[in-house]
Amino acid sequence: MSRSQPQVRSDRPWYAVAAVVFAVGMAGTTLPTPLYVLYREEIGFSPFMVTVIFAVYAVGVIAALLVAGNFSDVLGRRPVIFAALVLSVLSAVCFLFEDGLVLLFLGRLLSGFAAGLLSGAATAAVTELAGPAERSKAAFAATAANMGGLGCGALLSGILAEYAPYPLKLPYLVHLGLLAVGMLLVAVLPESVERPEPRPALRPQGMVVPSQTRPVFVPAALASFAGFSVLGLFTAVAPSFAAQYLGVDNLAVAGAIVLAVFMASTAGQLLMDRVGPVRALPLGCTVLVGGLVLIGSSLLVESLGVLVAGAVVAGIGQGMSFRASVAEVSRVAPAQQRGATISALFVAAYVGISLPVVGIGALAVALGLRGAGLIFVGCVIVVAAAVALYLARRTEPATAR
């Protein structure tokens, strides 16, 4: 089997172009976040249904990771990225023409498929299109595009919904325009992967956790679960809580709160470089616990400032622990099973972003958002603290030697 060598011109910053496409695609996944309050008023569903709609997105991401996580290795990065943008277009169309829950569910599912395809293919493209002297910049660009796109999507829709007409239409029309630009950029983007010739059959990658990786994988997966559950809290429930208990009915402010947690996550991922993955994983979990304490306090004292502080601190902890988790799992996984093992880690993360949030919605029916939020905070603190303590004890003997 021969492989075609891609020709990439190093005199142009193609990795930055790929990062822009990545950010545009990911922005679509958080566009509905500040708008759920308006959808509830229009359609008349409960806070629990908001969390179910959000969870459908995670189902789509997990399905795409399990079925098509390795497709860009065979087909090339560009076709998979383009397919993800097409799915984003279809998702936006569903939201434009929504007339009830059916199209909301379908739009979120398609958005999840798009994010699952894009996260792997676009991350690889950004790093592969960088020259040797640009590798560190490209790694940051991939992180910033992912988390920054997620944060900016919520901010964009919040601003448009608050200050422009057609609050449930205009954000998606603007995003469709951005997606059109993204598709044009993909058309001129060089291919960065060596495609096998003849092309092998496309087979689902699945999820693999080799036995020798499990001592590292299990705490990393639990840390990812805890960190992503906090991201799920802010992208699904925090705007409703802010409106109901804090009197924050400005949708732009709701979007800014979501932006804060994702920007903090980006900062936490950058801090991992200075700390190193072995220390960053327990430290990130510890910082995450501190952020959760602040979030819980904000629920009790009804303070927007404390909630934002909790978002920033928890975001830093999530970013630090998650990037360390990926680095450690990548280090110990066998080369021939590395992609599938990392996909398993992402599955754990996206179970974390959906399952606890649905639990909050179910509890909120009986206890209200405040009571459900406090129980959520307590449970995630237990998980994150347990991981931090386990890792701290495990590294003590090595440090002593």
Coordinates of N, CA and C in Angstrom, one line a residue, residues 173-315:
L173 N -28.6 32.9 11.1 CA -28.3 33.5 9.8 C -26.8 34.0 9.7
V174 N -26.4 34.7 10.8 CA -25.0 35.1 10.9 C -24.0 33.9 10.8
H175 N -24.4 32.9 11.6 CA -23.5 31.7 11.6 C -23.5 31.0 10.2
L176 N -24.6 31.0 9.5 CA -24.6 30.5 8.2 C -23.6 31.2 7.3
G177 N -23.6 32.6 7.4 CA -22.6 33.3 6.7 C -21.2 33.0 7.0
L178 N -20.9 32.8 8.3 CA -19.6 32.4 8.7 C -19.2 31.1 8.2
L179 N -20.2 30.1 8.2 CA -19.9 28.8 7.7 C -19.6 28.8 6.2
A180 N -20.3 29.7 5.5 CA -20.0 29.8 4.0 C -18.5 30.3 3.8
V181 N -18.1 31.2 4.7 CA -16.7 31.7 4.6 C -15.8 30.5 5.0
G182 N -16.2 29.7 6.0 CA -15.3 28.6 6.4 C -15.2 27.6 5.3
M183 N -16.3 27.3 4.6 CA -16.2 26.4 3.4 C -15.3 26.8 2.4
L184 N -15.3 28.1 2.1 CA -14.4 28.7 1.1 C -12.9 28.5 1.6
L185 N -12.7 28.7 2.8 CA -11.3 28.5 3.4 C -10.9 27.1 3.3
V186 N -11.8 26.2 3.5 CA -11.5 24.7 3.4 C -11.1 24.4 2.0
A187 N -11.8 25.0 1.0 CA -11.5 24.8 -0.4 C -10.1 25.1 -0.8
V188 N -9.5 26.1 -0.1 CA -8.1 26.5 -0.5 C -7.1 25.9 0.5
L189 N -7.5 25.3 1.5 CA -6.6 24.7 2.5 C -5.9 23.5 2.0
P190 N -4.6 23.4 2.2 CA -3.8 22.3 1.7 C -4.2 21.0 2.5
E191 N -4.1 19.9 1.9 CA -4.4 18.6 2.6 C -3.1 18.3 3.5
S192 N -3.3 17.9 4.7 CA -2.1 17.7 5.6 C -1.8 16.3 5.9
V193 N -2.7 15.3 5.5 CA -2.5 14.0 5.8 C -2.1 13.2 4.6
E194 N -1.2 12.1 4.8 CA -0.9 11.2 3.8 C -1.9 10.2 3.6
R195 N -2.7 10.2 2.6 CA -3.8 9.3 2.4 C -3.3 8.0 1.8
P196 N -3.7 6.9 2.4 CA -3.3 5.6 1.8 C -3.9 5.3 0.5
E197 N -3.1 4.7 -0.4 CA -3.5 4.3 -1.7 C -3.2 2.8 -1.9
P198 N -4.1 1.9 -2.2 CA -5.5 2.2 -2.4 C -6.2 2.4 -1.0
R199 N -7.3 3.1 -1.0 CA -7.9 3.5 0.2 C -8.6 2.3 0.9
P200 N -8.2 2.1 2.2 CA -8.9 1.0 2.9 C -10.3 1.3 3.2
A201 N -11.1 0.2 3.5 CA -12.5 0.4 3.9 C -12.6 1.2 5.2
L202 N -13.6 2.0 5.2 CA -13.9 2.8 6.4 C -14.6 1.9 7.4
R203 N -14.0 1.9 8.6 CA -14.5 1.0 9.7 C -14.6 1.9 10.9
P204 N -15.7 1.7 11.7 CA -15.7 2.5 13.0 C -14.5 2.2 13.9
Q205 N -14.0 3.3 14.4 CA -12.8 3.2 15.3 C -13.1 2.5 16.6
G206 N -14.3 2.8 17.1 CA -14.6 2.2 18.4 C -13.8 2.9 19.6
M207 N -13.9 2.2 20.7 CA -13.3 2.7 21.9 C -12.4 1.6 22.5
V208 N -11.2 1.9 22.8 CA -10.2 0.9 23.3 C -9.5 1.4 24.5
V209 N -9.4 0.7 25.6 CA -8.6 1.0 26.7 C -7.7 -0.2 27.1
P210 N -6.5 -0.2 26.5 CA -5.6 -1.3 26.8 C -5.3 -1.5 28.3
S211 N -5.1 -2.7 28.7 CA -5.0 -3.0 30.1 C -3.8 -2.2 30.7
Q212 N -2.7 -2.0 30.0 CA -1.5 -1.4 30.6 C -1.7 0.1 30.8
T213 N -2.8 0.7 30.1 CA -3.0 2.1 30.3 C -4.0 2.4 31.4
R214 N -4.7 1.4 31.9 CA -5.8 1.7 32.8 C -5.4 2.4 34.1
P215 N -4.3 2.2 34.7 CA -3.9 2.9 35.9 C -3.8 4.4 35.7
V216 N -3.5 4.8 34.4 CA -3.5 6.2 34.1 C -4.8 6.7 33.5
F217 N -5.4 5.8 32.7 CA -6.7 6.2 32.0 C -7.8 6.4 33.0
V218 N -8.0 5.6 34.0 CA -9.1 5.7 34.9 C -9.2 7.1 35.7
P219 N -8.1 7.5 36.4 CA -8.2 8.8 37.0 C -8.3 10.0 36.0
A220 N -7.6 9.8 34.8 CA -7.8 10.8 33.7 C -9.2 10.9 33.2
A221 N -9.9 9.8 33.1 CA -11.2 9.8 32.6 C -12.2 10.4 33.7
L222 N -11.9 10.1 34.9 CA -12.8 10.7 36.0 C -12.6 12.2 36.1
A223 N -11.3 12.6 35.9 CA -11.0 14.1 36.0 C -11.7 14.8 34.8
S224 N -11.7 14.1 33.6 CA -12.3 14.7 32.4 C -13.8 14.7 32.6
F225 N -14.4 13.7 33.2 CA -15.8 13.6 33.5 C -16.2 14.8 34.4
A226 N -15.4 15.0 35.4 CA -15.8 16.1 36.4 C -15.6 17.5 35.7
G227 N -14.5 17.7 35.0 CA -14.3 19.0 34.4 C -15.4 19.3 33.3
F228 N -15.7 18.4 32.5 CA -16.7 18.6 31.4 C -18.1 18.7 32.0
S229 N -18.4 18.1 33.1 CA -19.7 18.3 33.7 C -19.9 19.8 34.1
V230 N -18.8 20.5 34.5 CA -18.9 21.9 34.8 C -19.2 22.7 33.6
L231 N -18.5 22.3 32.5 CA -18.8 23.0 31.2 C -20.2 22.8 30.8
G232 N -20.7 21.6 31.0 CA -22.1 21.3 30.7 C -23.1 22.2 31.6
L233 N -22.7 22.4 32.9 CA -23.5 23.2 33.8 C -23.7 24.6 33.2
F234 N -22.5 25.2 32.7 CA -22.6 26.6 32.2 C -23.2 26.7 30.9
T235 N -23.1 25.7 30.0 CA -23.7 25.8 28.7 C -25.1 25.4 28.6
A236 N -25.7 24.8 29.7 CA -27.1 24.3 29.7 C -27.9 25.0 30.7
V237 N -27.4 25.2 31.9 CA -28.2 25.5 33.1 C -27.9 26.9 33.6
A238 N -26.6 27.4 33.5 CA -26.3 28.7 34.2 C -27.1 29.9 33.7
P239 N -27.4 30.0 32.4 CA -28.2 31.1 32.0 C -29.6 31.1 32.6
S240 N -30.2 30.0 32.7 CA -31.5 29.9 33.4 C -31.4 30.3 34.9
F241 N -30.4 29.8 35.5 CA -30.2 30.1 36.9 C -30.0 31.6 37.1
A242 N -29.2 32.2 36.2 CA -28.9 33.7 36.3 C -30.2 34.5 36.1
A243 N -31.0 34.0 35.2 CA -32.3 34.7 35.0 C -33.2 34.6 36.1
Q244 N -33.3 33.3 36.7 CA -34.3 33.0 37.7 C -33.9 33.6 39.1
Y245 N -32.7 33.5 39.5 CA -32.3 33.8 40.8 C -31.4 35.1 41.0
L246 N -30.7 35.5 39.9 CA -29.9 36.6 40.0 C -30.4 37.8 39.3
G247 N -31.6 37.7 38.6 CA -32.2 38.8 37.9 C -31.4 39.2 36.7
V248 N -30.6 38.3 36.1 CA -29.9 38.6 34.9 C -30.7 38.2 33.7
D249 N -31.4 39.1 33.2 CA -32.2 38.8 32.0 C -31.6 39.3 30.7
N250 N -30.4 39.8 30.8 CA -29.7 40.3 29.6 C -29.0 39.1 29.0
L251 N -29.4 38.8 27.8 CA -28.8 37.6 27.1 C -27.4 37.7 26.8
A252 N -26.9 39.0 26.5 CA -25.5 39.2 26.2 C -24.7 38.9 27.5
V253 N -25.2 39.2 28.6 CA -24.4 38.9 29.9 C -24.4 37.4 30.1
A254 N -25.5 36.7 29.8 CA -25.5 35.2 29.9 C -24.5 34.6 29.0
G255 N -24.4 35.2 27.7 CA -23.4 34.7 26.8 C -22.0 35.0 27.3
A256 N -21.8 36.1 28.0 CA -20.4 36.5 28.5 C -20.0 35.6 29.6
I257 N -21.0 35.1 30.4 CA -20.6 34.2 31.5 C -20.1 32.9 30.9
V258 N -20.8 32.4 29.9 CA -20.3 31.2 29.2 C -18.9 31.4 28.6
L259 N -18.7 32.5 28.0 CA -17.4 32.9 27.4 C -16.3 32.8 28.4
A260 N -16.6 33.3 29.6 CA -15.6 33.3 30.7 C -15.1 32.0 31.1
V261 N -16.0 31.0 31.2 CA -15.6 29.6 31.6 C -14.7 29.0 30.5
F262 N -15.0 29.2 29.2 CA -14.2 28.7 28.1 C -12.9 29.4 27.9
M263 N -12.9 30.7 28.1 CA -11.6 31.4 28.1 C -10.7 31.0 29.2
A264 N -11.3 30.8 30.4 CA -10.5 30.3 31.5 C -10.0 28.9 31.3
S265 N -10.7 28.0 30.6 CA -10.3 26.7 30.2 C -9.1 26.8 29.3
T266 N -9.1 27.7 28.4 CA -8.0 27.9 27.5 C -6.7 28.3 28.3
A267 N -6.9 29.2 29.2 CA -5.8 29.6 30.1 C -5.2 28.5 30.9
G268 N -6.1 27.6 31.4 CA -5.7 26.5 32.2 C -4.9 25.5 31.3
Q269 N -5.3 25.3 30.1 CA -4.5 24.4 29.2 C -3.1 25.0 28.9
L270 N -3.0 26.3 28.8 CA -1.7 26.9 28.6 C -0.8 26.7 29.9
L271 N -1.4 26.8 31.0 CA -0.7 26.7 32.3 C -0.1 25.3 32.4
M272 N -0.8 24.3 31.8 CA -0.3 22.9 31.9 C 1.2 22.8 31.4
D273 N 1.5 23.6 30.4 CA 2.9 23.6 29.8 C 3.9 23.9 30.9
R274 N 3.6 24.8 31.8 CA 4.5 25.3 32.8 C 4.6 24.3 34.0
V275 N 3.5 23.6 34.2 CA 3.4 22.7 35.4 C 3.9 21.3 35.0
G276 N 3.6 20.9 33.8 CA 3.8 19.5 33.4 C 2.6 18.6 33.7
P277 N 2.4 17.6 32.8 CA 1.1 16.9 33.0 C 1.0 16.1 34.3
V278 N 2.1 15.5 34.8 CA 2.0 14.7 36.0 C 1.5 15.6 37.2
R279 N 2.0 16.8 37.3 CA 1.6 17.6 38.4 C 0.3 18.4 38.1
A280 N 0.1 18.6 36.8 CA -1.1 19.4 36.4 C -2.4 18.7 36.6
L281 N -2.4 17.4 36.5 CA -3.6 16.6 36.6 C -4.2 16.7 38.0
P282 N -3.4 16.4 39.1 CA -4.0 16.6 40.4 C -4.2 18.1 40.8
L283 N -3.3 19.0 40.3 CA -3.4 20.4 40.6 C -4.7 20.9 40.0
G284 N -4.9 20.5 38.7 CA -6.1 21.0 38.0 C -7.4 20.5 38.7
C285 N -7.4 19.3 39.2 CA -8.6 18.8 40.0 C -8.8 19.6 41.2
T286 N -7.7 20.0 41.9 CA -7.8 20.8 43.1 C -8.3 22.2 42.8
V287 N -7.8 22.8 41.7 CA -8.4 24.1 41.3 C -9.8 24.0 41.0
L288 N -10.2 22.9 40.3 CA -11.6 22.7 39.9 C -12.5 22.6 41.2
V289 N -12.0 22.0 42.2 CA -12.8 21.9 43.5 C -13.0 23.3 44.0
G290 N -11.9 24.1 44.0 CA -12.0 25.5 44.5 C -13.1 26.3 43.7
G291 N -13.1 26.1 42.4 CA -14.1 26.8 41.5 C -15.5 26.3 41.8
L292 N -15.7 25.0 42.1 CA -17.0 24.5 42.4 C -17.5 25.0 43.8
V293 N -16.6 25.2 44.7 CA -17.0 25.8 46.0 C -17.5 27.2 45.8
L294 N -16.9 28.0 44.9 CA -17.4 29.3 44.6 C -18.7 29.3 43.9
I295 N -18.9 28.3 42.9 CA -20.1 28.2 42.2 C -21.3 27.8 43.2
G296 N -21.0 26.9 44.2 CA -22.0 26.5 45.2 C -22.3 27.7 46.1
S297 N -21.3 28.5 46.4 CA -21.5 29.7 47.2 C -22.4 30.7 46.5
S298 N -22.2 30.9 45.2 CA -23.0 31.8 44.4 C -24.5 31.4 44.4
L299 N -24.7 30.1 44.4 CA -26.1 29.6 44.5 C -26.8 30.0 45.8
L300 N -26.0 30.0 46.9 CA -26.5 30.3 48.2 C -26.7 31.8 48.4
V301 N -25.7 32.6 48.0 CA -25.8 34.0 48.3 C -26.4 34.8 47.1
E302 N -26.6 34.1 46.0 CA -27.2 34.8 44.9 C -26.4 35.9 44.4
S303 N -25.1 35.7 44.1 CA -24.2 36.7 43.7 C -23.7 36.4 42.3
L304 N -23.8 37.3 41.3 CA -23.3 37.2 40.0 C -21.8 37.2 40.0
G305 N -21.2 38.1 40.8 CA -19.8 38.2 40.9 C -19.1 36.9 41.3
V306 N -19.7 36.2 42.4 CA -19.2 35.0 42.8 C -19.4 33.9 41.8
L307 N -20.5 33.9 41.1 CA -20.7 32.9 40.0 C -19.6 33.0 38.9
V308 N -19.3 34.3 38.5 CA -18.3 34.5 37.5 C -17.0 34.1 38.0
A309 N -16.7 34.4 39.2 CA -15.4 34.0 39.8 C -15.3 32.4 39.8
G310 N -16.4 31.8 40.2 CA -16.4 30.3 40.1 C -16.2 29.8 38.7
A311 N -16.8 30.5 37.7 CA -16.6 30.0 36.3 C -15.2 30.1 35.9
V312 N -14.5 31.2 36.3 CA -13.1 31.4 35.9 C -12.2 30.4 36.6
V313 N -12.4 30.2 37.9 CA -11.5 29.3 38.6 C -11.7 27.8 38.2
A314 N -13.0 27.4 38.1 CA -13.3 26.1 37.6 C -12.9 25.9 36.2
G315 N -13.0 26.9 35.3 CA -12.5 26.7 34.0 C -11.0 26.5 33.9

